[in-house]
mmCIF file of N, CA, C and O in Angstrom:
data_model
loop_
_atom_site.group_PDB
_atom_site.id
_atom_site.type_symbol
_atom_site.label_atom_id
_atom_site.label_comp_id
_atom_site.label_asym_id
_atom_site.label_seq_id
_atom_site.Cartn_x
_atom_site.Cartn_y
_atom_site.Cartn_z
ATOM 1 N N MET A 26 12.672 28.010 35.376
ATOM 2 C CA MET A 26 11.626 27.960 34.357
ATOM 3 C C MET A 26 10.276 28.226 34.995
ATOM 4 O O MET A 26 9.909 27.596 35.978
ATOM 5 N N LYS A 27 9.551 29.094 34.381
ATOM 6 C CA LYS A 27 8.214 29.387 34.868
ATOM 7 C C LYS A 27 7.244 28.353 34.328
ATOM 8 O O LYS A 27 7.525 27.626 33.383
ATOM 9 N N ALA A 28 6.087 28.310 34.937
ATOM 10 C CA ALA A 28 5.066 27.337 34.529
ATOM 11 C C ALA A 28 4.635 27.576 33.087
ATOM 12 O O ALA A 28 4.417 26.622 32.341
ATOM 13 N N GLU A 29 4.532 28.839 32.679
ATOM 14 C CA GLU A 29 4.111 29.149 31.309
ATOM 15 C C GLU A 29 5.149 28.670 30.297
ATOM 16 O O GLU A 29 4.815 28.174 29.233
ATOM 17 N N GLU A 30 6.431 28.835 30.657
ATOM 18 C CA GLU A 30 7.498 28.394 29.758
ATOM 19 C C GLU A 30 7.485 26.877 29.608
ATOM 20 O O GLU A 30 7.688 26.353 28.518
ATOM 21 N N ARG A 31 7.272 26.183 30.722
ATOM 22 C CA ARG A 31 7.224 24.719 30.671
ATOM 23 C C ARG A 31 6.039 24.251 29.834
ATOM 24 O O ARG A 31 6.148 23.299 29.066
ATOM 25 N N LYS A 32 4.906 24.926 29.988
ATOM 26 C CA LYS A 32 3.713 24.574 29.223
ATOM 27 C C LYS A 32 3.954 24.789 27.728
ATOM 28 O O LYS A 32 3.580 23.970 26.906
ATOM 29 N N SER A 33 4.607 25.904 27.419
ATOM 30 C CA SER A 33 4.901 26.230 26.032
ATOM 31 C C SER A 33 5.872 25.198 25.428
ATOM 32 O O SER A 33 5.688 24.748 24.304
ATOM 33 N N LEU A 34 6.885 24.823 26.171
ATOM 34 C CA LEU A 34 7.844 23.829 25.708
ATOM 35 C C LEU A 34 7.167 22.480 25.518
ATOM 36 O O LEU A 34 7.404 21.783 24.527
ATOM 37 N N LEU A 35 6.312 22.116 26.446
ATOM 38 C CA LEU A 35 5.584 20.847 26.342
ATOM 39 C C LEU A 35 4.681 20.842 25.111
ATOM 40 O O LEU A 35 4.622 19.839 24.394
ATOM 41 N N MET A 36 4.024 21.958 24.843
ATOM 42 C CA MET A 36 3.157 22.037 23.669
ATOM 43 C C MET A 36 3.974 21.924 22.379
ATOM 44 O O MET A 36 3.569 21.268 21.433
ATOM 45 N N LYS A 37 5.156 22.538 22.344
ATOM 46 C CA LYS A 37 6.016 22.445 21.172
ATOM 47 C C LYS A 37 6.481 21.004 20.960
ATOM 48 O O LYS A 37 6.473 20.504 19.829
ATOM 49 N N LEU A 38 6.883 20.355 22.022
ATOM 50 C CA LEU A 38 7.334 18.964 21.915
ATOM 51 C C LEU A 38 6.184 18.051 21.484
ATOM 52 O O LEU A 38 6.378 17.135 20.679
ATOM 53 N N LEU A 39 5.008 18.295 22.005
ATOM 54 C CA LEU A 39 3.840 17.508 21.626
ATOM 55 C C LEU A 39 3.506 17.731 20.157
ATOM 56 O O LEU A 39 3.181 16.780 19.435
ATOM 57 N N LEU A 40 3.596 18.954 19.689
ATOM 58 C CA LEU A 40 3.339 19.260 18.286
ATOM 59 C C LEU A 40 4.357 18.574 17.379
ATOM 60 O O LEU A 40 3.994 18.009 16.348
ATOM 61 N N VAL A 41 5.625 18.577 17.772
ATOM 62 C CA VAL A 41 6.664 17.891 17.005
ATOM 63 C C VAL A 41 6.393 16.386 16.982
ATOM 64 O O VAL A 41 6.529 15.736 15.942
ATOM 65 N N PHE A 42 5.990 15.822 18.115
ATOM 66 C CA PHE A 42 5.683 14.399 18.192
ATOM 67 C C PHE A 42 4.531 14.032 17.257
ATOM 68 O O PHE A 42 4.608 13.051 16.514
ATOM 69 N N VAL A 43 3.477 14.817 17.273
ATOM 70 C CA VAL A 43 2.319 14.559 16.404
ATOM 71 C C VAL A 43 2.720 14.690 14.937
ATOM 72 O O VAL A 43 2.331 13.863 14.106
ATOM 73 N N ALA A 44 3.514 15.706 14.615
ATOM 74 C CA ALA A 44 3.964 15.885 13.232
ATOM 75 C C ALA A 44 4.805 14.704 12.777
ATOM 76 O O ALA A 44 4.664 14.223 11.642
ATOM 77 N N MET A 45 5.676 14.194 13.647
ATOM 78 C CA MET A 45 6.507 13.039 13.294
ATOM 79 C C MET A 45 5.657 11.794 13.087
ATOM 80 O O MET A 45 5.918 10.988 12.192
ATOM 81 N N LYS A 46 4.635 11.618 13.911
ATOM 82 C CA LYS A 46 3.741 10.463 13.760
ATOM 83 C C LYS A 46 2.973 10.539 12.445
ATOM 84 O O LYS A 46 2.815 9.528 11.755
ATOM 85 N N LEU A 47 2.477 11.723 12.096
ATOM 86 C CA LEU A 47 1.761 11.885 10.823
ATOM 87 C C LEU A 47 2.689 11.634 9.635
ATOM 88 O O LEU A 47 2.305 10.982 8.666
ATOM 89 N N LEU A 48 3.908 12.133 9.716
ATOM 90 C CA LEU A 48 4.883 11.903 8.654
ATOM 91 C C LEU A 48 5.220 10.423 8.541
ATOM 92 O O LEU A 48 5.293 9.868 7.439
ATOM 93 N N SER A 49 5.375 9.760 9.680
ATOM 94 C CA SER A 49 5.668 8.327 9.691
ATOM 95 C C SER A 49 4.528 7.538 9.057
ATOM 96 O O SER A 49 4.754 6.606 8.266
ATOM 97 N N PHE A 50 3.295 7.903 9.384
ATOM 98 C CA PHE A 50 2.133 7.228 8.801
ATOM 99 C C PHE A 50 2.078 7.458 7.289
ATOM 100 O O PHE A 50 1.811 6.534 6.518
ATOM 101 N N GLY A 51 2.348 8.681 6.861
ATOM 102 C CA GLY A 51 2.353 8.992 5.437
ATOM 103 C C GLY A 51 3.397 8.202 4.678
ATOM 104 O O GLY A 51 3.141 7.684 3.592
ATOM 105 N N VAL A 52 4.585 8.087 5.232
ATOM 106 C CA VAL A 52 5.653 7.316 4.588
ATOM 107 C C VAL A 52 5.279 5.838 4.546
ATOM 108 O O VAL A 52 5.514 5.167 3.541
ATOM 109 N N ASP A 53 4.666 5.334 5.599
ATOM 110 C CA ASP A 53 4.249 3.934 5.638
ATOM 111 C C ASP A 53 3.205 3.648 4.559
ATOM 112 O O ASP A 53 3.294 2.647 3.854
ATOM 113 N N VAL A 54 2.231 4.534 4.419
ATOM 114 C CA VAL A 54 1.206 4.356 3.381
ATOM 115 C C VAL A 54 1.844 4.447 1.998
ATOM 116 O O VAL A 54 1.514 3.670 1.099
ATOM 117 N N TYR A 55 2.769 5.378 1.826
ATOM 118 C CA TYR A 55 3.431 5.529 0.526
ATOM 119 C C TYR A 55 4.217 4.267 0.163
ATOM 120 O O TYR A 55 4.175 3.801 -0.970
ATOM 121 N N ASN A 56 4.939 3.710 1.131
ATOM 122 C CA ASN A 56 5.773 2.527 0.862
ATOM 123 C C ASN A 56 4.952 1.254 0.692
ATOM 124 O O ASN A 56 5.392 0.329 0.009
ATOM 125 N N ASN A 57 3.796 1.172 1.326
ATOM 126 C CA ASN A 57 2.989 -0.052 1.296
ATOM 127 C C ASN A 57 1.622 0.197 0.673
ATOM 128 O O ASN A 57 0.633 -0.412 1.086
ATOM 129 N N PHE A 58 1.564 1.076 -0.328
ATOM 130 C CA PHE A 58 0.278 1.475 -0.890
ATOM 131 C C PHE A 58 -0.476 0.292 -1.486
ATOM 132 O O PHE A 58 -1.694 0.189 -1.335
ATOM 133 N N ASP A 59 0.242 -0.621 -2.141
ATOM 134 C CA ASP A 59 -0.428 -1.775 -2.764
ATOM 135 C C ASP A 59 -1.120 -2.646 -1.722
ATOM 136 O O ASP A 59 -2.241 -3.114 -1.939
ATOM 137 N N ASP A 60 -0.462 -2.861 -0.582
ATOM 138 C CA ASP A 60 -1.075 -3.665 0.484
ATOM 139 C C ASP A 60 -2.308 -2.969 1.059
ATOM 140 O O ASP A 60 -3.336 -3.604 1.297
ATOM 141 N N TYR A 61 -2.196 -1.666 1.298
ATOM 142 C CA TYR A 61 -3.340 -0.926 1.828
ATOM 143 C C TYR A 61 -4.509 -0.940 0.845
ATOM 144 O O TYR A 61 -5.661 -1.107 1.228
ATOM 145 N N GLN A 62 -4.205 -0.788 -0.444
ATOM 146 C CA GLN A 62 -5.250 -0.775 -1.447
ATOM 147 C C GLN A 62 -5.930 -2.140 -1.548
ATOM 148 O O GLN A 62 -7.163 -2.218 -1.638
ATOM 149 N N ALA A 63 -5.154 -3.214 -1.498
ATOM 150 C CA ALA A 63 -5.725 -4.561 -1.567
ATOM 151 C C ALA A 63 -6.592 -4.852 -0.346
ATOM 152 O O ALA A 63 -7.674 -5.442 -0.460
ATOM 153 N N THR A 64 -6.147 -4.436 0.821
ATOM 154 C CA THR A 64 -6.922 -4.649 2.045
ATOM 155 C C THR A 64 -8.218 -3.854 2.011
ATOM 156 O O THR A 64 -9.285 -4.365 2.377
ATOM 157 N N TYR A 65 -8.154 -2.607 1.564
ATOM 158 C CA TYR A 65 -9.352 -1.775 1.453
ATOM 159 C C TYR A 65 -10.339 -2.392 0.463
ATOM 160 O O TYR A 65 -11.532 -2.472 0.732
ATOM 161 N N GLN A 66 -9.835 -2.860 -0.671
ATOM 162 C CA GLN A 66 -10.698 -3.444 -1.676
ATOM 163 C C GLN A 66 -11.356 -4.718 -1.168
ATOM 164 O O GLN A 66 -12.539 -4.956 -1.422
ATOM 165 N N ALA A 67 -10.608 -5.531 -0.427
ATOM 166 C CA ALA A 67 -11.171 -6.761 0.134
ATOM 167 C C ALA A 67 -12.282 -6.435 1.123
ATOM 168 O O ALA A 67 -13.326 -7.100 1.144
ATOM 169 N N GLY A 68 -12.075 -5.420 1.939
ATOM 170 C CA GLY A 68 -13.112 -5.015 2.888
ATOM 171 C C GLY A 68 -14.333 -4.463 2.185
ATOM 172 O O GLY A 68 -15.474 -4.733 2.577
ATOM 173 N N TYR A 69 -14.104 -3.701 1.124
ATOM 174 C CA TYR A 69 -15.218 -3.135 0.363
ATOM 175 C C TYR A 69 -15.997 -4.242 -0.339
ATOM 176 O O TYR A 69 -17.230 -4.227 -0.365
ATOM 177 N N ASP A 70 -15.292 -5.213 -0.910
ATOM 178 C CA ASP A 70 -15.943 -6.315 -1.622
ATOM 179 C C ASP A 70 -16.750 -7.208 -0.684
ATOM 180 O O ASP A 70 -17.735 -7.810 -1.093
ATOM 181 N N SER A 71 -16.345 -7.278 0.573
ATOM 182 C CA SER A 71 -17.049 -8.163 1.504
ATOM 183 C C SER A 71 -18.482 -7.680 1.762
ATOM 184 O O SER A 71 -19.342 -8.468 2.140
ATOM 185 N N TYR A 72 -18.740 -6.389 1.549
ATOM 186 C CA TYR A 72 -20.095 -5.878 1.748
ATOM 187 C C TYR A 72 -21.017 -6.245 0.593
ATOM 188 O O TYR A 72 -22.217 -6.182 0.719
ATOM 189 N N GLU A 73 -20.467 -6.606 -0.551
ATOM 190 C CA GLU A 73 -21.280 -6.919 -1.715
ATOM 191 C C GLU A 73 -21.653 -8.406 -1.792
ATOM 192 O O GLU A 73 -22.341 -8.810 -2.704
ATOM 193 N N GLN A 74 -21.192 -9.205 -0.852
ATOM 194 C CA GLN A 74 -21.512 -10.631 -0.867
ATOM 195 C C GLN A 74 -22.939 -10.864 -0.414
ATOM 196 O O GLN A 74 -23.501 -10.106 0.373
ATOM 197 N N VAL A 75 -23.517 -11.952 -0.888
ATOM 198 C CA VAL A 75 -24.883 -12.308 -0.529
ATOM 199 C C VAL A 75 -24.900 -12.831 0.904
ATOM 200 O O VAL A 75 -24.042 -13.605 1.307
ATOM 201 N N ASN A 76 -25.891 -12.393 1.666
ATOM 202 C CA ASN A 76 -26.013 -12.842 3.048
ATOM 203 C C ASN A 76 -26.601 -14.243 3.063
ATOM 204 O O ASN A 76 -27.739 -14.454 2.599
ATOM 205 N N PRO A 77 -25.906 -15.252 3.596
ATOM 206 C CA PRO A 77 -26.415 -16.619 3.568
ATOM 207 C C PRO A 77 -27.577 -16.852 4.526
ATOM 208 O O PRO A 77 -28.244 -17.874 4.458
ATOM 209 N N PHE A 78 -27.840 -15.895 5.415
ATOM 210 C CA PHE A 78 -28.902 -16.099 6.408
ATOM 211 C C PHE A 78 -30.256 -15.558 5.935
ATOM 212 O O PHE A 78 -31.227 -15.634 6.655
ATOM 213 N N GLU A 79 -30.287 -14.988 4.751
ATOM 214 C CA GLU A 79 -31.567 -14.459 4.259
ATOM 215 C C GLU A 79 -32.317 -15.501 3.460
ATOM 216 O O GLU A 79 -31.784 -16.318 2.783
#
């Protein structure tokens, strides 16, 4: 195997790995959308609270 071939194979494997991670994240968000939405809303609501130090 030449260095260029190894580099090309490594890039393909890395691309497959990244694609699998993105797909895994997408499936996780799809399956747990209610939890993600509730957590996001709680974080968003926390900015609207009155600051007790003012």
